[in-house]
Amino acid sequence: MRKFCFVIHPLSLADIARYEPGAKGKGEPILRKIMEWMPPWAVVHVTGVRTPDGRETEGWFVAAPLLPEQLIALPRDEVYARIQRAIEIGIELGAEIAGLGAFTAVVGDGGVTINQRVGIPVTTGNSLTIAAGLQSLFRGADEMGVDASQATLAVIGATGSIGGACIELAAERVGKIVMVARNETRLRKFHAQKAPELPVPSSYTTDIGAAVRQAQLVLTATSATQDVIEPEDLQTGAVVCELSLPHDVSRRVALERPDVLVTEGGNMLLPGNPRFERVREPGTEFDLNLPPRTALACMSETMVLALEDRLEPFTLGRGIDVARVREMAAMAQRCGFELAGMRAFDAAIDRAKIEATRAAAQARRARTVAQHV
Ligand SMILES: NC(=O)c1ccc[n+]([C@@H]2O[C@H](COP(=O)([O-])OP(=O)(O)OC[C@H]3O[C@@H](n4cnc5c(N)ncnc54)[C@H](OP(=O)(O)O)[C@@H]3O)[C@@H](O)[C@H]2O)c1
């Protein structure tokens, strides 16, 4: 059996207590300071991930306990050293392949340097995240009755590792693409290079609101640490697929826009009978903040590589090869991984919620028409 490790980190101050229950009730400045010197440790032991044909893997989630903004702001070498140490703990436990979670894959060159520095292959997990994200986006479009082939898709974080590949793959299925990022020079160059290769018209802008106002479909994959999608900009009945961690979509959307379908794009249902047990409190489940048997797509990619005996740095850096995304999707399917049920704002989206969202969109459209008569 091949074993894996996966580097995790808290996405917010509130998230820290999931990693270390002793942190509950401590003030923000103390927590931030503690995290600056806190060394990595193995938080979760994962067992029971088993393919339909009986292959199994086991692994560990190892925390590099830094917040997204700390991973970006602290000196690069200090951050790399922390991630490297987390992987070394995984190696000591028996891991033969490592995955990078959330901002540990975003920082610096997207895993390239880390892969060179540690003794086992490293993957960011972005190939399966891209495949799962697109599946989620188009599932959402179907559910909301949006004809994707006629729709404008806004990709927020277009020049990133995930956003760039999503554009290439989604272009076969949508009517138009708007690419969005902050760095205009990089975005302009990226658009000039990509646009001629795409089968549909495309444009670019650094104005997120302007892009979202044009779009029936929105995919977000930014490295922002604050909300970037606000309720005022969304079209009636729009579908938003959210891949970013921490999330990009303001919670106000849940409250103020019942007609918009927001769905987290990167969640997978694992095969077998997976258990996420706390290493320091054996017998206690770690709360992944997801439904049972569910994990992030980037975690799942690391597990798939272990199950398939593909001990290689499968996905690294920016400029992801879409052929690799397709290959990873096929491997994941063969191993029995499935797209998880729809979910957003910490709650499942069931049939009743979808029907209510469609009805709210219809009512809002009717109100708009009435106002213009
Ligand atoms: N759900 C999952 O399983 C999963 C798996 C892997 C990664 N992720 C998440 O996916 C996200 C993207 O990862 P990545 O590896 O593709 O990152 P990346 O390569 O660093 O790309 C980030 C993109 O976001 C843009 N961006 C950053 N801040 C922005 C802002 N405030 N407004 C608009 N655009 C902004 C960047 O361009 P500019 O700098 O020019 O703005 C760039 O285009 C991260 O949040 C990561 O944690 C999720």
CSV table of C-alpha atoms and ligand atoms in Angstrom, one decimal:
chain,number,residue,atom,x,y,z
A,1,MET,CA,0.0,0.0,0.0
A,2,ARG,CA,1.3,3.4,-1.0
A,3,LYS,CA,1.0,6.2,1.7
A,4,PHE,CA,0.6,9.9,1.3
A,5,CYS,CA,0.7,13.1,3.3
A,6,PHE,CA,-1.1,16.4,2.6
A,7,VAL,CA,-0.1,19.8,4.0
A,8,ILE,CA,-3.1,21.7,5.5
A,9,HIS,CA,-3.3,25.1,7.1
A,10,PRO,CA,-6.1,27.1,8.8
A,11,LEU,CA,-8.0,29.4,6.5
A,12,SER,CA,-9.1,31.9,9.1
A,13,LEU,CA,-8.7,32.6,12.8
A,14,ALA,CA,-12.0,30.8,13.5
A,15,ASP,CA,-10.6,27.8,11.7
A,16,ILE,CA,-7.6,27.4,14.1
A,17,ALA,CA,-9.8,25.8,16.8
A,18,ARG,CA,-10.5,22.9,14.4
A,19,TYR,CA,-6.8,22.1,14.3
A,20,GLU,CA,-6.1,22.8,18.0
A,21,PRO,CA,-9.2,22.8,20.2
A,22,GLY,CA,-7.0,24.5,23.0
A,23,ALA,CA,-7.0,27.6,20.9
A,24,LYS,CA,-10.7,28.3,21.5
A,25,GLY,CA,-11.3,31.6,23.3
A,26,LYS,CA,-7.8,33.0,22.8
A,27,GLY,CA,-7.5,36.5,21.5
A,28,GLU,CA,-6.5,37.3,17.9
A,29,PRO,CA,-3.1,38.9,18.5
A,30,ILE,CA,-2.0,35.9,20.7
A,31,LEU,CA,-3.1,33.4,18.1
A,32,ARG,CA,-1.3,35.2,15.3
A,33,LYS,CA,1.9,35.3,17.4
A,34,ILE,CA,1.7,31.7,18.5
A,35,MET,CA,1.3,30.6,14.9
A,36,GLU,CA,4.4,32.4,13.8
A,37,TRP,CA,6.6,30.1,15.9
A,38,MET,CA,4.4,27.0,16.1
A,39,PRO,CA,6.1,24.1,14.3
A,40,PRO,CA,4.2,21.8,11.9
A,41,TRP,CA,2.5,18.6,13.4
A,42,ALA,CA,0.6,15.7,12.1
A,43,VAL,CA,-3.1,16.5,12.7
A,44,VAL,CA,-5.1,13.8,11.0
A,45,HIS,CA,-4.6,10.1,10.2
A,46,VAL,CA,-6.6,9.1,7.1
A,47,THR,CA,-7.5,5.4,6.7
A,48,GLY,CA,-10.1,3.4,4.9
A,49,VAL,CA,-9.8,5.0,1.4
A,50,ARG,CA,-10.4,1.9,-0.8
A,51,THR,CA,-11.1,1.6,-4.5
A,52,PRO,CA,-13.9,-0.6,-5.8
A,53,ASP,CA,-11.3,-3.2,-6.9
A,54,GLY,CA,-9.8,-3.3,-3.4
A,55,ARG,CA,-6.7,-1.0,-3.6
A,56,GLU,CA,-6.2,1.0,-0.5
A,57,THR,CA,-4.2,4.0,0.8
A,58,GLU,CA,-3.4,5.6,4.1
A,59,GLY,CA,-2.0,9.0,4.9
A,60,TRP,CA,-1.7,12.0,7.2
A,61,PHE,CA,-2.8,15.6,7.0
A,62,VAL,CA,0.1,17.6,8.4
A,63,ALA,CA,-0.5,21.2,9.5
A,64,ALA,CA,1.8,24.1,8.5
A,65,PRO,CA,0.0,26.3,10.9
A,66,LEU,CA,-0.1,29.7,9.1
A,67,LEU,CA,-3.0,31.8,7.9
A,68,PRO,CA,-3.3,32.6,4.2
A,69,GLU,CA,-2.1,36.2,4.7
A,70,GLN,CA,0.9,34.9,6.8
A,71,LEU,CA,1.8,32.4,4.0
A,72,ILE,CA,1.9,35.4,1.6
A,73,ALA,CA,3.5,38.0,3.9
A,74,LEU,CA,6.2,36.1,5.7
A,75,PRO,CA,9.7,35.7,4.1
A,76,ARG,CA,9.4,33.1,1.3
A,77,ASP,CA,12.2,31.0,2.7
A,78,GLU,CA,10.7,30.8,6.1
A,79,VAL,CA,7.4,29.7,4.6
A,80,TYR,CA,9.1,27.1,2.3
A,81,ALA,CA,11.0,25.8,5.4
A,82,ARG,CA,7.7,25.4,7.3
A,83,ILE,CA,6.0,23.5,4.4
A,84,GLN,CA,9.2,21.4,3.9
A,85,ARG,CA,9.2,20.4,7.6
A,86,ALA,CA,5.5,19.4,7.3
A,87,ILE,CA,6.3,17.1,4.4
A,88,GLU,CA,9.3,15.7,6.3
A,89,ILE,CA,6.9,14.7,9.2
A,90,GLY,CA,4.8,13.0,6.6
A,91,ILE,CA,7.9,11.1,5.3
A,92,GLU,CA,8.8,10.1,8.8
A,93,LEU,CA,5.3,8.6,9.1
A,94,GLY,CA,5.8,6.6,5.8
A,95,ALA,CA,4.4,9.0,3.1
A,96,GLU,CA,5.7,8.4,-0.4
A,97,ILE,CA,3.9,11.3,-2.1
A,98,ALA,CA,2.8,14.7,-0.8
A,99,GLY,CA,0.0,17.1,-1.7
A,100,LEU,CA,-0.1,20.9,-1.0
A,101,GLY,CA,-3.3,22.3,0.4
A,102,ALA,CA,-4.8,25.7,-0.3
A,103,PHE,CA,-2.2,28.5,0.1
A,104,THR,CA,0.7,26.1,0.5
A,105,ALA,CA,0.2,25.5,-3.2
A,106,VAL,CA,-0.3,29.1,-4.1
A,107,VAL,CA,2.8,30.7,-2.4
A,108,GLY,CA,5.9,31.2,-4.5
A,109,ASP,CA,6.1,29.1,-7.6
A,110,GLY,CA,3.2,26.7,-6.9
A,111,GLY,CA,5.1,23.8,-5.5
A,112,VAL,CA,8.0,23.7,-7.9
A,113,THR,CA,10.7,24.6,-5.3
A,114,ILE,CA,9.1,22.5,-2.6
A,115,ASN,CA,9.2,19.5,-4.9
A,116,GLN,CA,12.9,20.0,-5.5
A,117,ARG,CA,13.6,20.3,-1.8
A,118,VAL,CA,11.9,17.3,-0.4
A,119,GLY,CA,12.7,13.6,-0.9
A,120,ILE,CA,9.3,12.6,-2.3
A,121,PRO,CA,7.2,13.8,-5.2
A,122,VAL,CA,4.9,16.7,-4.6
A,123,THR,CA,1.6,17.7,-6.3
A,124,THR,CA,-0.6,20.7,-5.8
A,125,GLY,CA,-3.8,18.7,-6.5
A,126,ASN,CA,-4.9,21.4,-8.9
A,127,SER,CA,-5.6,19.0,-11.8
A,128,LEU,CA,-8.5,17.3,-10.0
A,129,THR,CA,-9.6,20.6,-8.6
A,130,ILE,CA,-10.0,21.9,-12.1
A,131,ALA,CA,-11.8,18.8,-13.3
A,132,ALA,CA,-14.2,18.8,-10.3
A,133,GLY,CA,-14.7,22.6,-10.5
A,134,LEU,CA,-15.8,22.5,-14.1
A,135,GLN,CA,-18.1,19.5,-13.5
A,136,SER,CA,-19.7,21.5,-10.6
A,137,LEU,CA,-20.1,24.7,-12.7
A,138,PHE,CA,-21.9,22.9,-15.5
A,139,ARG,CA,-24.0,20.8,-13.0
A,140,GLY,CA,-25.1,24.1,-11.5
A,141,ALA,CA,-25.9,25.5,-14.9
A,142,ASP,CA,-28.1,22.5,-15.7
A,143,GLU,CA,-29.9,22.8,-12.4
A,144,MET,CA,-30.6,26.5,-12.9
A,145,GLY,CA,-31.7,26.0,-16.6
A,146,VAL,CA,-28.8,28.2,-17.9
A,147,ASP,CA,-27.9,27.3,-21.5
A,148,ALA,CA,-24.1,27.2,-21.1
A,149,SER,CA,-23.4,27.3,-24.8
A,150,GLN,CA,-25.0,30.8,-25.0
A,151,ALA,CA,-23.7,32.0,-21.6
A,152,THR,CA,-20.9,34.4,-20.7
A,153,LEU,CA,-18.5,32.8,-18.2
A,154,ALA,CA,-16.4,35.2,-16.0
A,155,VAL,CA,-13.3,33.5,-14.7
A,156,ILE,CA,-11.9,35.4,-11.6
A,157,GLY,CA,-8.3,34.5,-11.1
A,158,ALA,CA,-7.8,33.9,-14.9
A,159,THR,CA,-4.0,34.1,-14.9
A,160,GLY,CA,-3.7,31.5,-12.1
A,161,SER,CA,-2.9,27.9,-12.1
A,162,ILE,CA,-6.5,26.8,-11.8
A,163,GLY,CA,-8.2,29.7,-13.6
A,164,GLY,CA,-6.0,29.4,-16.7
A,165,ALA,CA,-6.7,25.7,-17.3
A,166,CYS,CA,-10.4,26.2,-16.5
A,167,ILE,CA,-10.6,28.8,-19.3
A,168,GLU,CA,-9.1,26.4,-21.8
A,169,LEU,CA,-11.4,23.5,-20.8
A,170,ALA,CA,-14.6,25.6,-20.4
A,171,ALA,CA,-14.2,27.4,-23.7
A,172,GLU,CA,-15.5,24.3,-25.5
A,173,ARG,CA,-18.9,24.6,-23.7
A,174,VAL,CA,-19.7,28.3,-23.2
A,175,GLY,CA,-20.6,31.2,-25.5
A,176,LYS,CA,-18.1,33.8,-24.3
A,177,ILE,CA,-15.3,34.2,-21.7
A,178,VAL,CA,-14.3,37.2,-19.6
A,179,MET,CA,-10.9,36.9,-17.9
A,180,VAL,CA,-10.3,38.7,-14.6
A,181,ALA,CA,-7.2,39.3,-12.4
A,182,ARG,CA,-5.6,42.3,-10.7
A,183,ASN,CA,-2.2,42.5,-12.5
A,184,GLU,CA,-3.2,44.2,-15.8
A,185,THR,CA,0.1,43.7,-17.6
A,186,ARG,CA,0.1,40.0,-16.9
A,187,LEU,CA,-3.6,39.7,-17.7
A,188,ARG,CA,-3.3,41.5,-21.0
A,189,LYS,CA,-0.4,39.3,-22.1
A,190,PHE,CA,-2.3,36.2,-20.9
A,191,HIS,CA,-5.3,37.2,-22.9
A,192,ALA,CA,-3.3,38.0,-26.0
A,193,GLN,CA,-1.7,34.6,-25.9
A,194,LYS,CA,-4.9,32.6,-25.0
A,195,ALA,CA,-7.6,34.4,-27.0
A,196,PRO,CA,-6.5,33.2,-30.5
A,197,GLU,CA,-6.5,29.6,-29.3
A,198,LEU,CA,-10.1,29.7,-27.9
A,199,PRO,CA,-13.1,28.6,-30.0
A,200,VAL,CA,-15.2,31.4,-28.5
A,201,PRO,CA,-14.9,35.2,-28.2
A,202,SER,CA,-13.2,36.5,-25.0
A,203,SER,CA,-12.3,39.7,-23.3
A,204,TYR,CA,-10.4,40.8,-20.1
A,205,THR,CA,-10.8,43.3,-17.3
A,206,THR,CA,-9.4,44.0,-13.9
A,207,ASP,CA,-12.8,45.2,-12.8
A,208,ILE,CA,-14.4,42.2,-11.1
A,209,GLY,CA,-17.8,43.9,-10.7
A,210,ALA,CA,-18.0,44.7,-14.4
A,211,ALA,CA,-17.1,41.1,-15.4
A,212,VAL,CA,-19.6,39.6,-13.0
A,213,ARG,CA,-22.4,41.9,-14.3
A,214,GLN,CA,-21.9,40.5,-17.8
A,215,ALA,CA,-21.9,36.8,-16.8
A,216,GLN,CA,-24.5,34.1,-16.3
A,217,LEU,CA,-21.7,31.8,-15.1
A,218,VAL,CA,-18.9,32.8,-12.8
A,219,LEU,CA,-16.0,30.7,-11.7
A,220,THR,CA,-13.7,32.0,-8.9
A,221,ALA,CA,-10.2,30.7,-8.3
A,222,THR,CA,-8.3,33.6,-6.8
A,223,SER,CA,-5.7,33.8,-4.1
A,224,ALA,CA,-7.6,36.7,-2.5
A,225,THR,CA,-7.9,36.7,1.3
A,226,GLN,CA,-11.0,38.9,1.3
A,227,ASP,CA,-14.4,38.6,-0.4
A,228,VAL,CA,-14.4,39.6,-4.1
A,229,ILE,CA,-17.9,38.6,-5.3
A,230,GLU,CA,-20.7,40.9,-3.9
A,231,PRO,CA,-24.4,40.5,-4.3
A,232,GLU,CA,-25.0,43.8,-6.2
A,233,ASP,CA,-23.1,42.6,-9.2
A,234,LEU,CA,-24.6,39.2,-9.9
A,235,GLN,CA,-27.1,38.7,-12.7
A,236,THR,CA,-30.5,37.2,-11.9
A,237,GLY,CA,-30.3,33.4,-11.8
A,238,ALA,CA,-26.5,33.4,-12.1
A,239,VAL,CA,-24.5,30.3,-11.2
A,240,VAL,CA,-21.2,30.9,-9.2
A,241,CYS,CA,-18.8,28.0,-8.8
A,242,GLU,CA,-16.4,28.8,-6.0
A,243,LEU,CA,-13.0,27.1,-6.0
A,244,SER,CA,-11.0,29.6,-3.9
A,245,LEU,CA,-10.0,28.7,-0.3
A,246,PRO,CA,-10.6,30.9,1.6
A,247,HIS,CA,-13.8,31.6,-0.2
A,248,ASP,CA,-14.3,34.5,-2.6
A,249,VAL,CA,-18.1,34.9,-2.4
A,250,SER,CA,-19.4,37.3,0.2
A,251,ARG,CA,-21.8,35.7,2.8
A,252,ARG,CA,-24.1,38.6,1.9
A,253,VAL,CA,-24.9,36.7,-1.3
A,254,ALA,CA,-26.5,34.0,0.7
A,255,LEU,CA,-28.7,36.5,2.5
A,256,GLU,CA,-29.5,39.0,-0.2
A,257,ARG,CA,-29.6,36.9,-3.4
A,258,PRO,CA,-31.8,33.9,-3.1
A,259,ASP,CA,-32.0,33.7,-6.9
A,260,VAL,CA,-28.3,33.0,-7.3
A,261,LEU,CA,-26.9,29.4,-7.1
A,262,VAL,CA,-23.5,29.4,-5.4
A,263,THR,CA,-21.7,26.1,-5.2
A,264,GLU,CA,-18.3,25.0,-3.8
A,265,GLY,CA,-16.6,23.4,-6.8
A,266,GLY,CA,-13.8,21.3,-5.4
A,267,ASN,CA,-15.4,18.7,-3.1
A,268,MET,CA,-15.1,14.9,-3.8
A,269,LEU,CA,-16.8,11.9,-2.3
A,270,LEU,CA,-14.1,9.3,-1.4
A,271,PRO,CA,-14.4,5.6,-2.1
A,272,GLY,CA,-14.4,3.0,0.6
A,273,ASN,CA,-15.0,3.9,4.3
A,274,PRO,CA,-12.7,6.8,4.9
A,275,ARG,CA,-11.9,7.9,8.5
A,276,PHE,CA,-10.2,11.2,9.5
A,277,GLU,CA,-8.9,10.5,13.0
A,278,ARG,CA,-7.1,13.0,15.2
A,279,VAL,CA,-3.5,11.9,15.7
A,280,ARG,CA,-3.3,13.5,19.2
A,281,GLU,CA,-6.7,12.1,20.3
A,282,PRO,CA,-7.0,8.6,18.7
A,283,GLY,CA,-10.6,7.6,18.3
A,284,THR,CA,-11.8,11.2,17.7
A,285,GLU,CA,-12.8,12.4,14.3
A,286,PHE,CA,-11.3,15.5,12.8
A,287,ASP,CA,-13.9,17.9,11.5
A,288,LEU,CA,-13.0,18.7,7.9
A,289,ASN,CA,-16.0,21.0,7.8
A,290,LEU,CA,-17.5,18.9,5.0
A,291,PRO,CA,-20.1,16.1,5.0
A,292,PRO,CA,-19.1,12.5,5.8
A,293,ARG,CA,-16.8,10.7,3.2
A,294,THR,CA,-16.0,14.0,1.6
A,295,ALA,CA,-12.6,15.7,1.0
A,296,LEU,CA,-11.3,18.5,-1.1
A,297,ALA,CA,-10.3,17.7,-4.7
A,298,CYS,CA,-6.7,18.6,-4.1
A,299,MET,CA,-6.5,16.1,-1.2
A,300,SER,CA,-8.3,13.6,-3.4
A,301,GLU,CA,-5.7,14.0,-6.2
A,302,THR,CA,-2.9,13.1,-3.7
A,303,MET,CA,-4.8,10.0,-2.7
A,304,VAL,CA,-5.5,9.0,-6.3
A,305,LEU,CA,-1.8,9.2,-7.1
A,306,ALA,CA,-1.0,6.9,-4.1
A,307,LEU,CA,-3.8,4.5,-5.1
A,308,GLU,CA,-2.6,4.4,-8.8
A,309,ASP,CA,1.0,3.9,-7.7
A,310,ARG,CA,1.9,7.1,-9.6
A,311,LEU,CA,4.6,8.5,-7.3
A,312,GLU,CA,5.3,11.6,-9.4
A,313,PRO,CA,4.9,15.4,-9.2
A,314,PHE,CA,1.7,15.2,-11.2
A,315,THR,CA,0.6,18.9,-11.0
A,316,LEU,CA,3.0,21.7,-10.3
A,317,GLY,CA,3.3,25.5,-11.0
A,318,ARG,CA,1.2,27.6,-13.3
A,319,GLY,CA,0.4,26.8,-16.9
A,320,ILE,CA,-1.2,23.4,-16.3
A,321,ASP,CA,-1.5,21.0,-19.2
A,322,VAL,CA,-5.2,20.2,-19.8
A,323,ALA,CA,-4.3,16.7,-21.0
A,324,ARG,CA,-3.1,16.0,-17.4
A,325,VAL,CA,-6.4,17.3,-16.0
A,326,ARG,CA,-8.3,14.9,-18.3
A,327,GLU,CA,-5.9,12.0,-17.3
A,328,MET,CA,-6.4,12.8,-13.5
A,329,ALA,CA,-10.2,12.9,-13.9
A,330,ALA,CA,-10.1,9.5,-15.6
A,331,MET,CA,-7.8,8.1,-12.8
A,332,ALA,CA,-10.1,9.5,-10.1
A,333,GLN,CA,-13.1,7.9,-11.7
A,334,ARG,CA,-11.4,4.6,-12.0
A,335,CYS,CA,-10.5,4.7,-8.3
A,336,GLY,CA,-14.2,5.4,-7.4
A,337,PHE,CA,-14.0,9.1,-6.5
A,338,GLU,CA,-17.1,11.1,-7.4
A,339,LEU,CA,-18.1,14.7,-7.4
A,340,ALA,CA,-19.7,15.4,-4.0
A,341,GLY,CA,-23.2,16.8,-3.6
A,342,MET,CA,-23.7,20.6,-4.0
A,343,ARG,CA,-22.8,22.7,-1.1
A,344,ALA,CA,-22.2,26.4,-0.2
A,345,PHE,CA,-21.9,28.6,2.9
A,346,ASP,CA,-21.4,25.5,5.1
A,347,ALA,CA,-24.7,23.9,4.1
A,348,ALA,CA,-25.8,21.2,1.6
A,349,ILE,CA,-27.9,22.3,-1.4
A,350,ASP,CA,-30.7,19.9,-1.7
A,351,ARG,CA,-33.5,19.6,-4.4
A,352,ALA,CA,-35.8,21.9,-2.4
A,353,LYS,CA,-33.1,24.6,-2.2
A,354,ILE,CA,-32.5,24.3,-6.0
A,355,GLU,CA,-36.2,24.6,-6.7
A,356,ALA,CA,-36.4,27.6,-4.4
A,357,THR,CA,-33.4,29.3,-6.1
A,358,ARG,CA,-35.0,28.7,-9.6
A,359,ALA,CA,-38.3,30.1,-8.4
A,360,ALA,CA,-36.6,33.2,-6.9
A,361,ALA,CA,-34.8,33.8,-10.2
A,362,GLN,CA,-38.1,33.6,-12.1
A,363,ALA,CA,-39.8,36.0,-9.7
A,364,ARG,CA,-36.9,38.5,-9.9
A,365,ARG,CA,-37.0,38.3,-13.7
A,366,ALA,CA,-40.7,38.9,-13.7
A,367,ARG,CA,-40.3,41.9,-11.4
A,368,THR,CA,-37.6,43.4,-13.7
A,369,VAL,CA,-39.9,43.0,-16.7
A,370,ALA,CA,-42.8,44.6,-14.8
A,371,GLN,CA,-40.7,47.5,-13.9
A,372,HIS,CA,-39.8,48.1,-17.5
A,373,VAL,CA,-43.4,47.9,-18.9
B,1,LIG,N1,-11.1,23.5,-3.5
B,1,LIG,C1,-9.9,22.9,-3.7
B,1,LIG,O1,-9.8,21.7,-3.6
B,1,LIG,C2,-8.7,23.7,-4.0
B,1,LIG,C3,-7.6,23.1,-4.4
B,1,LIG,C4,-6.5,23.9,-4.8
B,1,LIG,C5,-6.5,25.2,-4.7
B,1,LIG,N2,-7.7,25.8,-4.2
B,1,LIG,C6,-7.8,27.3,-4.1
B,1,LIG,O2,-7.9,27.9,-5.4
B,1,LIG,C7,-7.4,29.2,-5.4
B,1,LIG,C8,-6.5,29.5,-6.6
B,1,LIG,O3,-5.4,28.6,-6.6
B,1,LIG,P1,-4.2,28.8,-7.7
B,1,LIG,O4,-3.2,27.7,-7.4
B,1,LIG,O5,-4.8,28.8,-9.1
B,1,LIG,O6,-3.6,30.2,-7.4
B,1,LIG,P2,-2.7,31.1,-8.3
B,1,LIG,O7,-2.0,30.3,-9.4
B,1,LIG,O8,-1.8,31.9,-7.4
B,1,LIG,O9,-3.7,32.1,-9.0
B,1,LIG,C9,-4.4,33.1,-8.3
B,1,LIG,C10,-5.2,34.0,-9.4
B,1,LIG,O10,-6.0,34.9,-8.6
B,1,LIG,C11,-5.7,36.2,-9.0
B,1,LIG,N3,-6.1,37.1,-7.9
B,1,LIG,C12,-5.5,37.1,-6.7
B,1,LIG,N4,-6.1,38.0,-5.9
B,1,LIG,C13,-7.1,38.5,-6.6
B,1,LIG,C14,-8.1,39.5,-6.3
B,1,LIG,N5,-8.2,40.1,-5.1
B,1,LIG,N6,-9.0,39.7,-7.3
B,1,LIG,C15,-9.0,39.1,-8.5
B,1,LIG,N7,-8.0,38.2,-8.8
B,1,LIG,C16,-7.1,37.9,-7.9
B,1,LIG,C17,-4.3,36.2,-9.5
B,1,LIG,O11,-3.9,37.2,-10.4
B,1,LIG,P3,-3.5,38.7,-9.8
B,1,LIG,O12,-2.4,38.5,-8.7
B,1,LIG,O13,-3.0,39.4,-11.0
B,1,LIG,O14,-4.7,39.3,-9.3
B,1,LIG,C18,-4.2,34.8,-10.2
B,1,LIG,O15,-4.8,35.0,-11.5
B,1,LIG,C19,-6.8,29.4,-4.0
B,1,LIG,O16,-7.7,30.1,-3.2
B,1,LIG,C20,-6.5,28.0,-3.5
B,1,LIG,O17,-6.5,27.9,-2.1
B,1,LIG,C21,-8.8,25.1,-3.9
